Coordinates of C-alpha atoms and ligand atoms in Angstrom, one line a residue:
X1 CA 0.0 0.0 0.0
X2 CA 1.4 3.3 -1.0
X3 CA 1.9 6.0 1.7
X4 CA 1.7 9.8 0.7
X5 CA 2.2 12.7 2.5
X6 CA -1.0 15.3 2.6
X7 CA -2.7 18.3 3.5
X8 CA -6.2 19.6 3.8
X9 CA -7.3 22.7 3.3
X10 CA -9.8 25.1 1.8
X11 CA -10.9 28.3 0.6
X12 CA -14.1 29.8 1.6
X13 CA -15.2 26.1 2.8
X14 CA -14.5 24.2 -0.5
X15 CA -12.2 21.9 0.4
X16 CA -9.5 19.8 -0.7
X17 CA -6.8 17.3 0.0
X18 CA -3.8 18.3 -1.4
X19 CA -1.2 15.7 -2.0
X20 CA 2.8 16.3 -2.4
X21 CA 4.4 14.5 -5.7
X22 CA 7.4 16.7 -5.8
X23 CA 9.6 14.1 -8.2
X24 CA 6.4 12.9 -9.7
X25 CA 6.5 9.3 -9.0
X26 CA 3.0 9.1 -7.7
X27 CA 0.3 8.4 -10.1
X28 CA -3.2 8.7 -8.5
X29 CA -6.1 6.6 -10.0
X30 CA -9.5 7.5 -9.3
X31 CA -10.2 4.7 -6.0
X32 CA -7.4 6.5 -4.9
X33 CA -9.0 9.9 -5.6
X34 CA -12.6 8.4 -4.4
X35 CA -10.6 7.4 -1.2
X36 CA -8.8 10.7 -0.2
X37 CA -12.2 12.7 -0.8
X38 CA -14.3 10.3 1.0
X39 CA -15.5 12.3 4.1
X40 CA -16.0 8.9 6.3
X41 CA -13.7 5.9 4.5
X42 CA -10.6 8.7 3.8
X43 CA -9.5 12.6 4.9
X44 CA -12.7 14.2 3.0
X45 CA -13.1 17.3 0.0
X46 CA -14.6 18.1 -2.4
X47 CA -11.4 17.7 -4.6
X48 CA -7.9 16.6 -4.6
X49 CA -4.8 18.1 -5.2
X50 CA -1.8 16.6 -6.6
X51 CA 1.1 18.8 -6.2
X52 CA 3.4 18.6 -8.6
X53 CA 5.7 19.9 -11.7
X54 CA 4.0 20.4 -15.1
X55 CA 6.2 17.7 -16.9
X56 CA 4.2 15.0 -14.5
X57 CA 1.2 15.6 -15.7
X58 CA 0.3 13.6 -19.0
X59 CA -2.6 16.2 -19.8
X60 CA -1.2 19.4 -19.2
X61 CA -1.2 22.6 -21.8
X62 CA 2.3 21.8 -23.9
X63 CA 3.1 25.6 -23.7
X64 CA 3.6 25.4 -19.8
X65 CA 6.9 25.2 -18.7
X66 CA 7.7 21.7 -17.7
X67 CA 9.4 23.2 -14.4
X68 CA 6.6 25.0 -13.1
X69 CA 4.2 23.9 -10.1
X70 CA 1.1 22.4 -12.0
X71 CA -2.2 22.4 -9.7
X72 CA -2.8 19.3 -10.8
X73 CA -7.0 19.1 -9.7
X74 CA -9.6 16.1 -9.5
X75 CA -13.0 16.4 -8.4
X76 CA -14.3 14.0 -5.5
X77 CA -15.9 11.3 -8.0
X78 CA -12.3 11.1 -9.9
X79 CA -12.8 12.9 -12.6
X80 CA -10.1 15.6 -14.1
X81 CA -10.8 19.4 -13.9
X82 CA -9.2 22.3 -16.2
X83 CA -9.7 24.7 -13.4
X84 CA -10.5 25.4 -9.7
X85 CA -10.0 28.8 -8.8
X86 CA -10.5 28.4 -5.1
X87 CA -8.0 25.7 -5.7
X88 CA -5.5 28.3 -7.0
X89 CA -5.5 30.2 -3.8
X90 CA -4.9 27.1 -1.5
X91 CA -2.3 26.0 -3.5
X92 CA -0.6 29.0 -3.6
X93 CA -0.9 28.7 0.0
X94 CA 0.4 25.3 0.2
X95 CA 3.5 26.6 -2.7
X96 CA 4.5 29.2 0.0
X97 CA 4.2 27.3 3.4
X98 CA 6.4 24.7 2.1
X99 CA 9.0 27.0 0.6
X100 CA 8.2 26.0 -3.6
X101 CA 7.0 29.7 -4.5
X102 CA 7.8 33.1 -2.9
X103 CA 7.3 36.6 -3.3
X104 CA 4.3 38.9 -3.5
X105 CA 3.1 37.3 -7.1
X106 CA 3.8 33.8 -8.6
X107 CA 2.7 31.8 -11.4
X108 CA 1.2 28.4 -11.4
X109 CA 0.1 25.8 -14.5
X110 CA -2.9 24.2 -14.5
X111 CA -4.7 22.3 -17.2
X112 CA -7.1 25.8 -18.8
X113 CA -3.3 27.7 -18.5
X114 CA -0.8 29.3 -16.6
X115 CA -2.1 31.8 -13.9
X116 CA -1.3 34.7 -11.9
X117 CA -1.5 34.6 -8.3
X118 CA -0.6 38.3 -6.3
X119 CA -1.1 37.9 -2.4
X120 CA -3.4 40.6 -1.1
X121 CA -3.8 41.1 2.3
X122 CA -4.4 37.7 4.3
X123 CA -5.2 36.2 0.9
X124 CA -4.7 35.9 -2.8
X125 CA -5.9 37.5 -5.9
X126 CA -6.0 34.6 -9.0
X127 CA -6.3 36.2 -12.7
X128 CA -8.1 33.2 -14.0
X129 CA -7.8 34.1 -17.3
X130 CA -10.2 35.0 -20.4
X131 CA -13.8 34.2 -20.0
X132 CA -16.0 33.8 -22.7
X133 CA -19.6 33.4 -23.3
X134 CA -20.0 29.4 -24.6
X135 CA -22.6 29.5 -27.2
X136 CA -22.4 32.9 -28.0
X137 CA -25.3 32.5 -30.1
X138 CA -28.1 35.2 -30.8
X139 CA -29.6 33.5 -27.2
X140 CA -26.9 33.9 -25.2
X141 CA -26.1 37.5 -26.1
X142 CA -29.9 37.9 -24.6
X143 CA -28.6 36.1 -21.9
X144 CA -30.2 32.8 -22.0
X145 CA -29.0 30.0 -23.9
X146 CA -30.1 26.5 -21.6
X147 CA -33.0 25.9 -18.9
X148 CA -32.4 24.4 -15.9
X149 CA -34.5 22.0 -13.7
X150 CA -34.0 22.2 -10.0
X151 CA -36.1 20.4 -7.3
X152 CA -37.8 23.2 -5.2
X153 CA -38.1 25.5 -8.1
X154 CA -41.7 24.6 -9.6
X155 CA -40.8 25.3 -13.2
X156 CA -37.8 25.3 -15.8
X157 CA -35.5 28.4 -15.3
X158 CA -33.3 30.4 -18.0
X159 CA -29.4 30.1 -18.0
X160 CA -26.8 31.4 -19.5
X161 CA -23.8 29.1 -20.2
X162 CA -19.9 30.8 -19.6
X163 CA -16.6 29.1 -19.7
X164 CA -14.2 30.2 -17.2
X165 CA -11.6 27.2 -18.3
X166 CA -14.2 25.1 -17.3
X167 CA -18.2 25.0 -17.9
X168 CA -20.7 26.8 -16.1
X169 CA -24.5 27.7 -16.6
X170 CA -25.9 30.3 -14.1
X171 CA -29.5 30.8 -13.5
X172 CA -30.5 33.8 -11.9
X173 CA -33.4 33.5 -9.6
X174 CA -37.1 35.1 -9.8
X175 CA -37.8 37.4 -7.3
X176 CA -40.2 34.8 -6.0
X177 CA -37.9 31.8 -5.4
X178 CA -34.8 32.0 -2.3
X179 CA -32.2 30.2 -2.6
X180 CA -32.6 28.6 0.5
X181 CA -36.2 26.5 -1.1
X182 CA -33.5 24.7 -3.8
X183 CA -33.2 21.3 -3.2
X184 CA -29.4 20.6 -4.5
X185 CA -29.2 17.5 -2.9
X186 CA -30.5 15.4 -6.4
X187 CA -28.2 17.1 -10.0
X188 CA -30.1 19.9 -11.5
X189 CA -31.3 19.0 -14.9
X190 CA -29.5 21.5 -18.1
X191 CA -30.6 21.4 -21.1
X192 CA -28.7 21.4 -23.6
X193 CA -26.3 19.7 -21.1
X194 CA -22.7 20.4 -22.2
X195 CA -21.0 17.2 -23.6
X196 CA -18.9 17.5 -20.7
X197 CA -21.6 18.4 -18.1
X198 CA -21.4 22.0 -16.2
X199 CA -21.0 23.5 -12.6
X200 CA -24.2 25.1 -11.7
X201 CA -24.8 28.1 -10.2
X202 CA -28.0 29.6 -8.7
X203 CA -27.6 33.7 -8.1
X204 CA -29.6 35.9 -6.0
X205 CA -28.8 39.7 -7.0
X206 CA -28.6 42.3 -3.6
X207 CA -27.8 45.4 -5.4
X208 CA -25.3 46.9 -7.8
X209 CA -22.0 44.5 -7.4
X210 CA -23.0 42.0 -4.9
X211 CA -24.3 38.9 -5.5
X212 CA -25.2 36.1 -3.1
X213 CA -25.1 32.0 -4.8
X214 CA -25.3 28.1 -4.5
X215 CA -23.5 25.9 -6.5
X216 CA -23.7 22.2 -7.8
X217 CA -20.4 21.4 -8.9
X218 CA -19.8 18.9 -12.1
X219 CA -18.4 15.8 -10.2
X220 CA -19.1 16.4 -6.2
X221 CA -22.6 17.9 -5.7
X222 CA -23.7 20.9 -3.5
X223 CA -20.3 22.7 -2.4
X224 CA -20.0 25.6 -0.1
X225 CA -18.2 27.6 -2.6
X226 CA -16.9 27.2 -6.1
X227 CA -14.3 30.3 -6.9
X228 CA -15.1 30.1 -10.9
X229 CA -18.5 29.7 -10.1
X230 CA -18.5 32.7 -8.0
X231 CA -16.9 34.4 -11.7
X232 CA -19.1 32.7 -13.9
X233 CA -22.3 34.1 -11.5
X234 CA -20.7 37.7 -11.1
X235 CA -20.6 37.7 -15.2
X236 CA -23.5 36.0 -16.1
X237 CA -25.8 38.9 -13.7
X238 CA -23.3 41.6 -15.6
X239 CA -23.8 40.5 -18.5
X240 CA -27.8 40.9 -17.5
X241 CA -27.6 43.9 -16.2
X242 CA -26.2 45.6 -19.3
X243 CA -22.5 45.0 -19.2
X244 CA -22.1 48.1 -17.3
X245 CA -17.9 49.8 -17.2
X246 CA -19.1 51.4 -13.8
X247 CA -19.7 47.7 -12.3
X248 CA -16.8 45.7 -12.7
X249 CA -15.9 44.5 -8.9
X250 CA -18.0 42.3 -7.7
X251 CA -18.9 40.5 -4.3
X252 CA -20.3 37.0 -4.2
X253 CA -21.2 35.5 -1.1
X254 CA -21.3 32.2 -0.9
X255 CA -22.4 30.0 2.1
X256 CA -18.7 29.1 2.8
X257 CA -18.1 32.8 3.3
X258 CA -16.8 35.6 0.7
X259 CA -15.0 35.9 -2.4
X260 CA -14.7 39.4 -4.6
X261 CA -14.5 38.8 -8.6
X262 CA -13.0 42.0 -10.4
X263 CA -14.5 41.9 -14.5
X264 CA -11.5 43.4 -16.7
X265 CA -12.5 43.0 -20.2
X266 CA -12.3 39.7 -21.7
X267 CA -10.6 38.5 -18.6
X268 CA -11.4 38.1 -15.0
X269 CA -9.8 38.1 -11.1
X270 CA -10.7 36.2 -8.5
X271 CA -9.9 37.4 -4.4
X272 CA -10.5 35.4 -1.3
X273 CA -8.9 33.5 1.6
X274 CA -7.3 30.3 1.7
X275 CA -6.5 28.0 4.5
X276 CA -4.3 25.4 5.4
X277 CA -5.6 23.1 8.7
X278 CA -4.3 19.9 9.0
X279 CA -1.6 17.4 7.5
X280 CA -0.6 14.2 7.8
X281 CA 0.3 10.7 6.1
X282 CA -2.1 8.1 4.8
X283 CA -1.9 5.0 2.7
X284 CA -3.9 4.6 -0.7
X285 CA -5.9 1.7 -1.0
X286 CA -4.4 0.6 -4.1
Ligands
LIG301 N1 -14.6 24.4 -6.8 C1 -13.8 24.8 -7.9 C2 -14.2 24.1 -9.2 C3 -13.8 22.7 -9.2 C4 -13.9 22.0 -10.6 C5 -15.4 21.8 -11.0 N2 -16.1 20.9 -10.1 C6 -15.4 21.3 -12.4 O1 -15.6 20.1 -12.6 O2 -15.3 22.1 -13.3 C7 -13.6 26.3 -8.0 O3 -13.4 26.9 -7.0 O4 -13.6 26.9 -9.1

Protein backbone atom coordinates (compact mmCIF):
# COMPACT_ATOMS: atom_id res chain seq x y z
CA UNK A 1 0.00 0.00 0.00
CA UNK A 2 1.36 3.34 -0.97
CA UNK A 3 1.92 6.00 1.71
CA UNK A 4 1.68 9.84 0.71
CA UNK A 5 2.18 12.68 2.47
CA UNK A 6 -1.00 15.28 2.65
CA UNK A 7 -2.66 18.25 3.49
CA UNK A 8 -6.22 19.63 3.75
CA UNK A 9 -7.25 22.65 3.31
CA UNK A 10 -9.81 25.15 1.85
CA UNK A 11 -10.89 28.33 0.63
CA UNK A 12 -14.14 29.76 1.58
CA UNK A 13 -15.24 26.14 2.80
CA UNK A 14 -14.47 24.22 -0.45
CA UNK A 15 -12.15 21.87 0.40
CA UNK A 16 -9.49 19.81 -0.67
CA UNK A 17 -6.78 17.25 0.05
CA UNK A 18 -3.78 18.34 -1.42
CA UNK A 19 -1.21 15.73 -1.95
CA UNK A 20 2.84 16.30 -2.42
CA UNK A 21 4.35 14.48 -5.69
CA UNK A 22 7.45 16.67 -5.84
CA UNK A 23 9.57 14.05 -8.15
CA UNK A 24 6.38 12.91 -9.71
CA UNK A 25 6.53 9.29 -9.02
CA UNK A 26 3.01 9.13 -7.67
CA UNK A 27 0.32 8.39 -10.09
CA UNK A 28 -3.25 8.65 -8.52
CA UNK A 29 -6.08 6.65 -9.98
CA UNK A 30 -9.54 7.55 -9.34
CA UNK A 31 -10.22 4.73 -6.04
CA UNK A 32 -7.36 6.54 -4.93
CA UNK A 33 -9.00 9.89 -5.58
CA UNK A 34 -12.64 8.38 -4.44
CA UNK A 35 -10.63 7.43 -1.18
CA UNK A 36 -8.78 10.72 -0.22
CA UNK A 37 -12.15 12.70 -0.81
CA UNK A 38 -14.34 10.26 0.99
CA UNK A 39 -15.53 12.27 4.10
CA UNK A 40 -15.98 8.88 6.26
CA UNK A 41 -13.72 5.86 4.53
CA UNK A 42 -10.61 8.67 3.83
CA UNK A 43 -9.49 12.57 4.87
CA UNK A 44 -12.65 14.15 2.96
CA UNK A 45 -13.14 17.26 -0.02
CA UNK A 46 -14.55 18.13 -2.37
CA UNK A 47 -11.42 17.67 -4.64
CA UNK A 48 -7.88 16.62 -4.56
CA UNK A 49 -4.79 18.13 -5.24
CA UNK A 50 -1.82 16.56 -6.57
CA UNK A 51 1.10 18.81 -6.15
CA UNK A 52 3.39 18.65 -8.61
CA UNK A 53 5.67 19.90 -11.69
CA UNK A 54 4.03 20.40 -15.11
CA UNK A 55 6.22 17.74 -16.89
CA UNK A 56 4.19 14.97 -14.53
CA UNK A 57 1.21 15.63 -15.67
CA UNK A 58 0.33 13.58 -19.01
CA UNK A 59 -2.58 16.21 -19.81
CA UNK A 60 -1.16 19.43 -19.23
CA UNK A 61 -1.24 22.59 -21.77
CA UNK A 62 2.34 21.81 -23.89
CA UNK A 63 3.10 25.58 -23.71
CA UNK A 64 3.63 25.36 -19.82
CA UNK A 65 6.92 25.22 -18.74
CA UNK A 66 7.74 21.68 -17.71
CA UNK A 67 9.43 23.23 -14.39
CA UNK A 68 6.59 24.98 -13.12
CA UNK A 69 4.20 23.85 -10.11
CA UNK A 70 1.06 22.43 -12.00
CA UNK A 71 -2.17 22.35 -9.68
CA UNK A 72 -2.79 19.29 -10.75
CA UNK A 73 -7.02 19.12 -9.67
CA UNK A 74 -9.61 16.07 -9.46
CA UNK A 75 -13.03 16.42 -8.36
CA UNK A 76 -14.29 14.02 -5.47
CA UNK A 77 -15.94 11.28 -8.00
CA UNK A 78 -12.27 11.07 -9.86
CA UNK A 79 -12.84 12.89 -12.64
CA UNK A 80 -10.13 15.58 -14.14
CA UNK A 81 -10.84 19.44 -13.94
CA UNK A 82 -9.20 22.32 -16.16
CA UNK A 83 -9.68 24.68 -13.38
CA UNK A 84 -10.50 25.45 -9.68
CA UNK A 85 -10.02 28.79 -8.82
CA UNK A 86 -10.47 28.42 -5.09
CA UNK A 87 -7.99 25.71 -5.70
CA UNK A 88 -5.48 28.32 -6.98
CA UNK A 89 -5.49 30.20 -3.80
CA UNK A 90 -4.89 27.06 -1.46
CA UNK A 91 -2.27 25.98 -3.52
CA UNK A 92 -0.64 28.96 -3.57
CA UNK A 93 -0.89 28.68 0.01
CA UNK A 94 0.44 25.31 0.18
CA UNK A 95 3.52 26.60 -2.72
CA UNK A 96 4.53 29.22 -0.01
CA UNK A 97 4.23 27.32 3.43
CA UNK A 98 6.37 24.65 2.13
CA UNK A 99 9.01 27.03 0.63
CA UNK A 100 8.24 26.03 -3.56
CA UNK A 101 7.05 29.70 -4.48
CA UNK A 102 7.78 33.06 -2.92
CA UNK A 103 7.26 36.61 -3.29
CA UNK A 104 4.26 38.90 -3.53
CA UNK A 105 3.11 37.31 -7.10
CA UNK A 106 3.78 33.80 -8.56
CA UNK A 107 2.69 31.82 -11.40
CA UNK A 108 1.25 28.36 -11.41
CA UNK A 109 0.10 25.80 -14.50
CA UNK A 110 -2.93 24.24 -14.46
CA UNK A 111 -4.70 22.28 -17.17
CA UNK A 112 -7.08 25.76 -18.85
CA UNK A 113 -3.32 27.71 -18.48
CA UNK A 114 -0.84 29.31 -16.57
CA UNK A 115 -2.10 31.75 -13.87
CA UNK A 116 -1.27 34.70 -11.89
CA UNK A 117 -1.49 34.62 -8.28
CA UNK A 118 -0.59 38.30 -6.34
CA UNK A 119 -1.11 37.86 -2.43
CA UNK A 120 -3.41 40.59 -1.06
CA UNK A 121 -3.82 41.09 2.32
CA UNK A 122 -4.39 37.72 4.33
CA UNK A 123 -5.20 36.15 0.94
CA UNK A 124 -4.72 35.85 -2.82
CA UNK A 125 -5.87 37.45 -5.87
CA UNK A 126 -5.99 34.61 -8.97
CA UNK A 127 -6.33 36.22 -12.71
CA UNK A 128 -8.07 33.21 -13.97
CA UNK A 129 -7.77 34.12 -17.26
CA UNK A 130 -10.16 35.05 -20.42
CA UNK A 131 -13.83 34.24 -19.96
CA UNK A 132 -16.04 33.84 -22.65
CA UNK A 133 -19.64 33.35 -23.33
CA UNK A 134 -20.02 29.36 -24.59
CA UNK A 135 -22.56 29.49 -27.22
CA UNK A 136 -22.41 32.92 -27.97
CA UNK A 137 -25.26 32.52 -30.09
CA UNK A 138 -28.10 35.23 -30.82
CA UNK A 139 -29.62 33.53 -27.16
CA UNK A 140 -26.87 33.91 -25.24
CA UNK A 141 -26.09 37.47 -26.14
CA UNK A 142 -29.90 37.87 -24.57
CA UNK A 143 -28.57 36.06 -21.93
CA UNK A 144 -30.17 32.76 -21.98
CA UNK A 145 -29.00 29.99 -23.92
CA UNK A 146 -30.09 26.52 -21.64
CA UNK A 147 -33.00 25.93 -18.91
CA UNK A 148 -32.40 24.36 -15.90
CA UNK A 149 -34.47 21.95 -13.74
CA UNK A 150 -34.03 22.24 -9.96
CA UNK A 151 -36.09 20.41 -7.31
CA UNK A 152 -37.83 23.18 -5.18
CA UNK A 153 -38.07 25.46 -8.09
CA UNK A 154 -41.70 24.64 -9.65
CA UNK A 155 -40.78 25.34 -13.19
CA UNK A 156 -37.80 25.33 -15.80
CA UNK A 157 -35.53 28.42 -15.28
CA UNK A 158 -33.29 30.40 -18.00
CA UNK A 159 -29.39 30.05 -17.97
CA UNK A 160 -26.77 31.40 -19.45
CA UNK A 161 -23.79 29.08 -20.19
CA UNK A 162 -19.91 30.76 -19.56
CA UNK A 163 -16.61 29.14 -19.74
CA UNK A 164 -14.17 30.18 -17.22
CA UNK A 165 -11.57 27.19 -18.28
CA UNK A 166 -14.22 25.05 -17.32
CA UNK A 167 -18.16 24.95 -17.92
CA UNK A 168 -20.68 26.78 -16.10
CA UNK A 169 -24.51 27.66 -16.62
CA UNK A 170 -25.92 30.29 -14.15
CA UNK A 171 -29.46 30.76 -13.46
CA UNK A 172 -30.54 33.83 -11.86
CA UNK A 173 -33.39 33.53 -9.65
CA UNK A 174 -37.11 35.08 -9.78
CA UNK A 175 -37.84 37.44 -7.30
CA UNK A 176 -40.24 34.76 -5.99
CA UNK A 177 -37.94 31.78 -5.39
CA UNK A 178 -34.80 32.02 -2.25
CA UNK A 179 -32.21 30.17 -2.59
CA UNK A 180 -32.59 28.57 0.55
CA UNK A 181 -36.16 26.48 -1.05
CA UNK A 182 -33.47 24.75 -3.77
CA UNK A 183 -33.21 21.34 -3.20
CA UNK A 184 -29.39 20.57 -4.48
CA UNK A 185 -29.20 17.49 -2.89
CA UNK A 186 -30.49 15.45 -6.36
CA UNK A 187 -28.25 17.06 -9.99
CA UNK A 188 -30.13 19.90 -11.53
CA UNK A 189 -31.34 18.99 -14.92
CA UNK A 190 -29.47 21.49 -18.08
CA UNK A 191 -30.63 21.37 -21.12
CA UNK A 192 -28.65 21.44 -23.59
CA UNK A 193 -26.28 19.70 -21.12
CA UNK A 194 -22.74 20.40 -22.15
CA UNK A 195 -20.99 17.18 -23.57
CA UNK A 196 -18.88 17.54 -20.68
CA UNK A 197 -21.56 18.37 -18.12
CA UNK A 198 -21.36 21.97 -16.18
CA UNK A 199 -21.04 23.45 -12.60
CA UNK A 200 -24.19 25.06 -11.70
CA UNK A 201 -24.83 28.07 -10.24
CA UNK A 202 -27.97 29.63 -8.69
CA UNK A 203 -27.57 33.74 -8.14
CA UNK A 204 -29.65 35.90 -5.97
CA UNK A 205 -28.84 39.73 -6.97
CA UNK A 206 -28.59 42.30 -3.65
CA UNK A 207 -27.79 45.42 -5.39
CA UNK A 208 -25.32 46.88 -7.77
CA UNK A 209 -22.04 44.53 -7.44
CA UNK A 210 -22.97 41.95 -4.85
CA UNK A 211 -24.25 38.90 -5.46
CA UNK A 212 -25.23 36.14 -3.07
CA UNK A 213 -25.09 31.99 -4.77
CA UNK A 214 -25.26 28.13 -4.47
CA UNK A 215 -23.52 25.90 -6.49
CA UNK A 216 -23.73 22.24 -7.76
CA UNK A 217 -20.40 21.36 -8.90
CA UNK A 218 -19.83 18.86 -12.12
CA UNK A 219 -18.39 15.77 -10.25
CA UNK A 220 -19.06 16.43 -6.21
CA UNK A 221 -22.58 17.92 -5.69
CA UNK A 222 -23.68 20.85 -3.51
CA UNK A 223 -20.30 22.72 -2.38
CA UNK A 224 -20.05 25.55 -0.07
CA UNK A 225 -18.19 27.58 -2.64
CA UNK A 226 -16.88 27.24 -6.13
CA UNK A 227 -14.32 30.31 -6.88
CA UNK A 228 -15.10 30.09 -10.85
CA UNK A 229 -18.53 29.67 -10.08
CA UNK A 230 -18.52 32.69 -8.04
CA UNK A 231 -16.90 34.38 -11.68
CA UNK A 232 -19.11 32.72 -13.93
CA UNK A 233 -22.31 34.14 -11.55
CA UNK A 234 -20.68 37.68 -11.11
CA UNK A 235 -20.64 37.72 -15.21
CA UNK A 236 -23.53 36.01 -16.06
CA UNK A 237 -25.76 38.93 -13.65
CA UNK A 238 -23.34 41.56 -15.55
CA UNK A 239 -23.77 40.51 -18.46
CA UNK A 240 -27.78 40.86 -17.54
CA UNK A 241 -27.58 43.95 -16.15
CA UNK A 242 -26.21 45.58 -19.29
CA UNK A 243 -22.46 45.03 -19.25
CA UNK A 244 -22.14 48.09 -17.27
CA UNK A 245 -17.87 49.78 -17.18
CA UNK A 246 -19.11 51.37 -13.82
CA UNK A 247 -19.65 47.67 -12.33
CA UNK A 248 -16.83 45.65 -12.71
CA UNK A 249 -15.93 44.54 -8.87
CA UNK A 250 -17.97 42.26 -7.70
CA UNK A 251 -18.90 40.48 -4.29
CA UNK A 252 -20.32 36.97 -4.23
CA UNK A 253 -21.17 35.49 -1.06
CA UNK A 254 -21.27 32.19 -0.88
CA UNK A 255 -22.40 29.99 2.15
CA UNK A 256 -18.69 29.15 2.84
CA UNK A 257 -18.06 32.83 3.34
CA UNK A 258 -16.81 35.57 0.70
CA UNK A 259 -15.00 35.91 -2.39
CA UNK A 260 -14.69 39.42 -4.65
CA UNK A 261 -14.54 38.77 -8.63
CA UNK A 262 -13.05 42.04 -10.42
CA UNK A 263 -14.47 41.86 -14.51
CA UNK A 264 -11.55 43.35 -16.69
CA UNK A 265 -12.52 42.99 -20.20
CA UNK A 266 -12.31 39.72 -21.72
CA UNK A 267 -10.55 38.50 -18.60
CA UNK A 268 -11.44 38.15 -15.00
CA UNK A 269 -9.76 38.14 -11.10
CA UNK A 270 -10.71 36.18 -8.45
CA UNK A 271 -9.94 37.35 -4.44
CA UNK A 272 -10.48 35.44 -1.25
CA UNK A 273 -8.92 33.51 1.55
CA UNK A 274 -7.34 30.31 1.74
CA UNK A 275 -6.45 28.03 4.47
CA UNK A 276 -4.27 25.37 5.38
CA UNK A 277 -5.61 23.07 8.68
CA UNK A 278 -4.31 19.86 8.95
CA UNK A 279 -1.61 17.36 7.55
CA UNK A 280 -0.58 14.18 7.83
CA UNK A 281 0.30 10.69 6.11
CA UNK A 282 -2.15 8.08 4.77
CA UNK A 283 -1.90 5.04 2.66
CA UNK A 284 -3.92 4.57 -0.73
CA UNK A 285 -5.90 1.70 -1.05
CA UNK A 286 -4.39 0.59 -4.05
N1 LIG B 1 -14.58 24.40 -6.81
C1 LIG B 1 -13.81 24.80 -7.93
C2 LIG B 1 -14.16 24.13 -9.24
C3 LIG B 1 -13.76 22.65 -9.22
C4 LIG B 1 -13.95 21.95 -10.56
C5 LIG B 1 -15.38 21.81 -10.98
N2 LIG B 1 -16.14 20.94 -10.11
C6 LIG B 1 -15.42 21.27 -12.41
O1 LIG B 1 -15.57 20.06 -12.62
O2 LIG B 1 -15.31 22.09 -13.33
C7 LIG B 1 -13.61 26.30 -8.02
O3 LIG B 1 -13.41 26.90 -6.95
O4 LIG B 1 -13.56 26.87 -9.11
Amino acid sequence: MPTVDFVKGHGTMNDFVLVADLDGALSLTAADVGFLADRHAGIGGDGVIRVTRTESVADAPADIDPQLWFMDYYNADGSAAEMCGNGTRVFARYLVEHGLASGPSFEIGTRAGVKRIDLVGDGYSTDLGPWRLSRADEAAKRGMDAVVQVVGAPDALPALSLDLGNPHTVVALPPSMDLGTLDLQRAPHVDPRPFDGTNVEFVRAHGPGHISMRVFERGVGETLSCGTGAAAAALATWWWSGQSPDQLQWTVDVPGGRLGVLIEGDRVSLSGPAALVADGRVSLPG
